[in-house]
mmCIF file of C-alpha atoms in Angstrom:
data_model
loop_
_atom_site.group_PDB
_atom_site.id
_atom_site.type_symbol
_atom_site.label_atom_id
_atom_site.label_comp_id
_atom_site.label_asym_id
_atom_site.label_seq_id
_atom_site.Cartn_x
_atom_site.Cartn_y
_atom_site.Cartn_z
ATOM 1 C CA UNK W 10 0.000 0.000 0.000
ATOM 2 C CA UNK W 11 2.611 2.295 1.080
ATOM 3 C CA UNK W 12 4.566 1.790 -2.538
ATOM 4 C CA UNK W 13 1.255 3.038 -4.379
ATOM 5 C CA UNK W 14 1.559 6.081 -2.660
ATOM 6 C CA UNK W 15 4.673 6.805 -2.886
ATOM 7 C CA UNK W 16 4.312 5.707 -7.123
ATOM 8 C CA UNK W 17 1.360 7.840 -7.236
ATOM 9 C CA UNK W 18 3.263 10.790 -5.301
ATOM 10 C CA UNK W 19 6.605 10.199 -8.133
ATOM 11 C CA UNK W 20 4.135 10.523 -10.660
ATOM 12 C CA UNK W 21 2.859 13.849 -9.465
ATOM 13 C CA UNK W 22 6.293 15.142 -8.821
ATOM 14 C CA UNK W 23 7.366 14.203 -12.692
ATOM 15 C CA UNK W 24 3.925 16.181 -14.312
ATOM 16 C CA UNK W 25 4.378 19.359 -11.882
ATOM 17 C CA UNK W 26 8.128 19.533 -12.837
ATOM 18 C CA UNK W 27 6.972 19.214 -16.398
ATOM 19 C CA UNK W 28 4.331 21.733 -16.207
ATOM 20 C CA UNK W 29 6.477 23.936 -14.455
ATOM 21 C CA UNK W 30 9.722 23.962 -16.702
ATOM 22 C CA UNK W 31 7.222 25.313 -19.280
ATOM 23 C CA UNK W 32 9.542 28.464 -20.441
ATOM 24 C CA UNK W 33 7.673 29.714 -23.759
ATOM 25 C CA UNK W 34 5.087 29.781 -26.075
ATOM 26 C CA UNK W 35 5.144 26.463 -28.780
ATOM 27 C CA UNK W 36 5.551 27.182 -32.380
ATOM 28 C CA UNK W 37 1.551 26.146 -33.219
ATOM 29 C CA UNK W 38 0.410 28.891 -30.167
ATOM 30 C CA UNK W 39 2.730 31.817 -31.692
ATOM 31 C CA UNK W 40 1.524 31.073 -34.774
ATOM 32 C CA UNK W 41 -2.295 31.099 -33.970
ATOM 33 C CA UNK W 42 -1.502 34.388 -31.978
ATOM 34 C CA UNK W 43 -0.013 35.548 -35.091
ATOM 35 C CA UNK W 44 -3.089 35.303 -37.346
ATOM 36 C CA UNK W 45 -5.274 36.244 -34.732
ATOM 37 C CA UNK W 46 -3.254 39.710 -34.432
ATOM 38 C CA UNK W 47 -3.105 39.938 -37.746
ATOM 39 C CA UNK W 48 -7.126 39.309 -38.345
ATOM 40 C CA UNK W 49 -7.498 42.050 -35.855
ATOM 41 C CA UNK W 50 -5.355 44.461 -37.691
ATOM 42 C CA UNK W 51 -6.977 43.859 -40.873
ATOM 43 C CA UNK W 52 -10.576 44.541 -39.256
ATOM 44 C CA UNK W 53 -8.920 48.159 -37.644
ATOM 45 C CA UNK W 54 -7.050 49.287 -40.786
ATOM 46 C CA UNK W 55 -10.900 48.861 -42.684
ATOM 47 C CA UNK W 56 -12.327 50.630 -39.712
ATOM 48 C CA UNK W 57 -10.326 53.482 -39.344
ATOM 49 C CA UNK W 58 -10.672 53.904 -43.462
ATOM 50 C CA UNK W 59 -14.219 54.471 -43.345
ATOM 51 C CA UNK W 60 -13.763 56.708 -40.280
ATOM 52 C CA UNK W 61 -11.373 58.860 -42.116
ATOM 53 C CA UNK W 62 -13.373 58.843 -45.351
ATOM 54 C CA UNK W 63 -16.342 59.917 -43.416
ATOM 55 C CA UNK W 64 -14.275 62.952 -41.637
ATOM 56 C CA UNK W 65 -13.036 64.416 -44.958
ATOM 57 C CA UNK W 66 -16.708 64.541 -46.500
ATOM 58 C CA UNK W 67 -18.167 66.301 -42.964
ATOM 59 C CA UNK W 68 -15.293 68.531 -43.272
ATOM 60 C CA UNK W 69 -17.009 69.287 -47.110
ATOM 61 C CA UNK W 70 -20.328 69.775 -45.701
ATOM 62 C CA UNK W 71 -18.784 72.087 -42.951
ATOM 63 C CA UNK W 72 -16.919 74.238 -45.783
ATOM 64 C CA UNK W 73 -20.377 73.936 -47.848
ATOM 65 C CA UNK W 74 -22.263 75.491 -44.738
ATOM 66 C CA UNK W 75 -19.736 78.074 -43.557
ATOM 67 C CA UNK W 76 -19.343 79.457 -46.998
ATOM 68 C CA UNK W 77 -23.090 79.774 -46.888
ATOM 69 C CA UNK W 78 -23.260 81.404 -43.541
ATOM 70 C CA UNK W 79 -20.496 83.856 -44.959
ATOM 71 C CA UNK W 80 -22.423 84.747 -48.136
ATOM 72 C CA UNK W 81 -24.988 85.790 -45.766
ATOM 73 C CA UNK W 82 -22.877 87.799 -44.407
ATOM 74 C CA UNK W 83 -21.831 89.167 -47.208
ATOM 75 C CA UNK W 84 -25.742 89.983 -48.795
ATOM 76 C CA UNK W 85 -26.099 91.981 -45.116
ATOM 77 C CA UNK W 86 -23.964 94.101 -46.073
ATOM 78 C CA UNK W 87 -23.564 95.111 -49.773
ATOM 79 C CA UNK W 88 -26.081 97.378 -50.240
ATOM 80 C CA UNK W 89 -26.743 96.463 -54.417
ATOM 81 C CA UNK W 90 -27.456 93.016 -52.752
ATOM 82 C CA UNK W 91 -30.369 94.635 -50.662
ATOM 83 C CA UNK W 92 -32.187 96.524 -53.192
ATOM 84 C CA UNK W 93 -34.978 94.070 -53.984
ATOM 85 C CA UNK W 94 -33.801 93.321 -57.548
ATOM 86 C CA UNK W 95 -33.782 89.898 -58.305
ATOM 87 C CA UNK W 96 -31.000 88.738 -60.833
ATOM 88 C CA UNK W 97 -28.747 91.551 -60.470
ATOM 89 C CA UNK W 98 -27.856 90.871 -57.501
ATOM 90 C CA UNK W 99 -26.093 87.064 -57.937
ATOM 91 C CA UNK W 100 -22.765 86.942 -56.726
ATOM 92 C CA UNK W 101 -20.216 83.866 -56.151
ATOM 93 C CA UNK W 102 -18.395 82.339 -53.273
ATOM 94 C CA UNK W 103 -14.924 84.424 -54.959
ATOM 95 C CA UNK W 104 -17.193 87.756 -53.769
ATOM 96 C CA UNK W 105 -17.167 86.729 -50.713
ATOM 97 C CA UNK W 106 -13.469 85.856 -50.069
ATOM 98 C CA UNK W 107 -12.444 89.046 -51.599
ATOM 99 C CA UNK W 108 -14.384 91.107 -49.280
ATOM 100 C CA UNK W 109 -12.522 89.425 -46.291
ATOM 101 C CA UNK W 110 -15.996 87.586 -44.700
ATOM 102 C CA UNK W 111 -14.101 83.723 -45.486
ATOM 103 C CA UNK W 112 -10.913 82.528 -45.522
ATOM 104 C CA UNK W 113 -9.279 81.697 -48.684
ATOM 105 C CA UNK W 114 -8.040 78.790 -46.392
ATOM 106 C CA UNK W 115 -11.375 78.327 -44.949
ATOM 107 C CA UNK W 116 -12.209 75.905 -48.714
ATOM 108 C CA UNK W 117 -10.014 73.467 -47.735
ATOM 109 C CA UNK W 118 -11.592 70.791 -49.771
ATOM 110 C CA UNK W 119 -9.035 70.310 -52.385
ATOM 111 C CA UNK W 120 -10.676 72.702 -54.873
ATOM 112 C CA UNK W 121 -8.654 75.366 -56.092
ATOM 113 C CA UNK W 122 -11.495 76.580 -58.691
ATOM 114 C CA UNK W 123 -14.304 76.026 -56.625
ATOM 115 C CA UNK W 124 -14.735 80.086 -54.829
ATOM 116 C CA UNK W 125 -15.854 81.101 -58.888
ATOM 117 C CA UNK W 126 -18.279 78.820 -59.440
ATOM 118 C CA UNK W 127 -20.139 78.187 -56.424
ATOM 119 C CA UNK W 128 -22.848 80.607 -56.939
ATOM 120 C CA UNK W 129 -25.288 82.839 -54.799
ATOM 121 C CA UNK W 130 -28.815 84.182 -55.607
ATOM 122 C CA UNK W 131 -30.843 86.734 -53.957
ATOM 123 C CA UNK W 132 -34.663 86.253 -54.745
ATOM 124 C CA UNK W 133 -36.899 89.383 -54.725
ATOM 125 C CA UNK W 134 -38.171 88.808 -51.623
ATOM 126 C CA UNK W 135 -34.191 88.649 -50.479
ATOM 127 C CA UNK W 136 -34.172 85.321 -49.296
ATOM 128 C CA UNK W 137 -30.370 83.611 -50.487
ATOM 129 C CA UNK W 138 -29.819 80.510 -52.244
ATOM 130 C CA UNK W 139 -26.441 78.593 -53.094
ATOM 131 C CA UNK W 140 -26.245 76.280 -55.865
ATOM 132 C CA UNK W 141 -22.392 74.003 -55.580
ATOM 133 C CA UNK W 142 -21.578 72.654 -58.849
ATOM 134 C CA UNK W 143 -20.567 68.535 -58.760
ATOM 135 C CA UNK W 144 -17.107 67.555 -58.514
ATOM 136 C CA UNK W 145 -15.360 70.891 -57.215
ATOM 137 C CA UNK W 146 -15.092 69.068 -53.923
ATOM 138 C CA UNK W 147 -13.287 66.822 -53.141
ATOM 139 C CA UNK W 148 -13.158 63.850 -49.895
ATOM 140 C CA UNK W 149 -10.534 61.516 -50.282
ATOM 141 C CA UNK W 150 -11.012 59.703 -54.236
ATOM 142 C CA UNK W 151 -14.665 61.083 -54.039
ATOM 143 C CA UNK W 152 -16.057 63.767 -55.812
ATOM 144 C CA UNK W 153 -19.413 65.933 -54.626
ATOM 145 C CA UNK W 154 -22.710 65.852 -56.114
ATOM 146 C CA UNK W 155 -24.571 69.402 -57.395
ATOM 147 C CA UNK W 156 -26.270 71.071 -54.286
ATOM 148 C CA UNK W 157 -29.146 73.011 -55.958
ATOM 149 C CA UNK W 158 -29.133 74.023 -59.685
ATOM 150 C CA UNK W 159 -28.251 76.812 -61.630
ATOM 151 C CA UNK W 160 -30.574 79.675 -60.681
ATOM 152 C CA UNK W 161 -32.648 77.220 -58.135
ATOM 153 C CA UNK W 162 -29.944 76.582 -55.574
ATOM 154 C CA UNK W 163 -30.307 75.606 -51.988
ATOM 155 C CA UNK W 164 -32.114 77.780 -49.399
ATOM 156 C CA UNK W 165 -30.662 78.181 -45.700
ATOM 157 C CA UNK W 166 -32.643 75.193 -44.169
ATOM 158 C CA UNK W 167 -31.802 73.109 -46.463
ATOM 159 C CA UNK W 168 -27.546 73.813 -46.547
ATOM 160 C CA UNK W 169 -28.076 73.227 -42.614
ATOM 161 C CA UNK W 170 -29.648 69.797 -43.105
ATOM 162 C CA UNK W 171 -27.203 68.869 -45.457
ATOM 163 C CA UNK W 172 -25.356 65.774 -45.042
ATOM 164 C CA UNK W 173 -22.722 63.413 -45.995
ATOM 165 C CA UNK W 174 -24.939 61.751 -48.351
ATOM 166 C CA UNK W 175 -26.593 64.688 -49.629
ATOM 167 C CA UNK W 176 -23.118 65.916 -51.472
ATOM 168 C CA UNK W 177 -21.024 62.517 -52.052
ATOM 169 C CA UNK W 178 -22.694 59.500 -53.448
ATOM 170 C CA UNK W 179 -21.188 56.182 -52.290
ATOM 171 C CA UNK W 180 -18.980 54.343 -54.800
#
């Protein structure tokens, strides 16, 4: 009786030593650690695209809406704006640079045409409209859609609702 025990405690003694003397990770573990990492990586570097992507076209929309809230700016005071004449009174987002109410800087959208042709009109009743031709901005490879159309652009409201998906269509 008293040799099983003492077999039974030898055979303990060899298996802890063995677990213990463990000093490292086996080539089959490193290697599934490996692919998980580089699974995970994958998934982030797809992740962060989109997330950057989806930055530079808010950043559009932000330069689309500030440009807007300068032109407004601009119609309060230039007095040929406020005389109730519709037509004559159209000007364009390179207007509004000029007189010093936006930044040259403040377009940062990659468009280095894009003050001339983004265009303002002033109904009779005054009210201010803003009509962005397509592809003067630019997020990333993407391209923006028109925002109004020529003579019918966008009122206040609607530039302050606009989104993401209002001025780039998804590839």
């Amino acid at each position: 009786m008293i040799d099983a025990i003492l077999a039974e405690e030898t055979t303990d003694n060899r298996l802890n030593k063995l677990l213990k003397d463990e000093r490292g990770l086996s080539l089959v573990e490193l290697l599934a650690v490996v692919v998980i990492l580089a699974i995970i990586a994958g998934i982030g570097v797809i992740a962060i695209g989109n997330v950057i992507q989806n930055s530079r076209e808010d950043a559009a929309v932000a330069d689309v809406q500030q440009a807007f809230s300068a032109a407004i700016l601009y119609q309060s005071t230039n007095r040929t704006l406020n005389n109730g004449t519709a037509g004559a009174a159209n000007f364009n987002l390179a207007n509004v640079i000029d007189d010093g109410l936006l930044s040259a800087n403040a377009w940062t959208s990659e468009s280095a045409n894009a003050p001339g042709t983004v265009q303002f009109y002033v109904s009779a009743d005054g009210e201010l409209t803003m009509y962005v031709p397509e592809n003067i901005l630019r997020a990333g490879q993407v391209t923006n859609d028109a925002v109004g159309a020529v003579d019918a652009g966008y009122t206040q409201s609607e530039i302050n609702a606009l989104t993401r998906d209002d001025l780039f269509t998804r590839p």
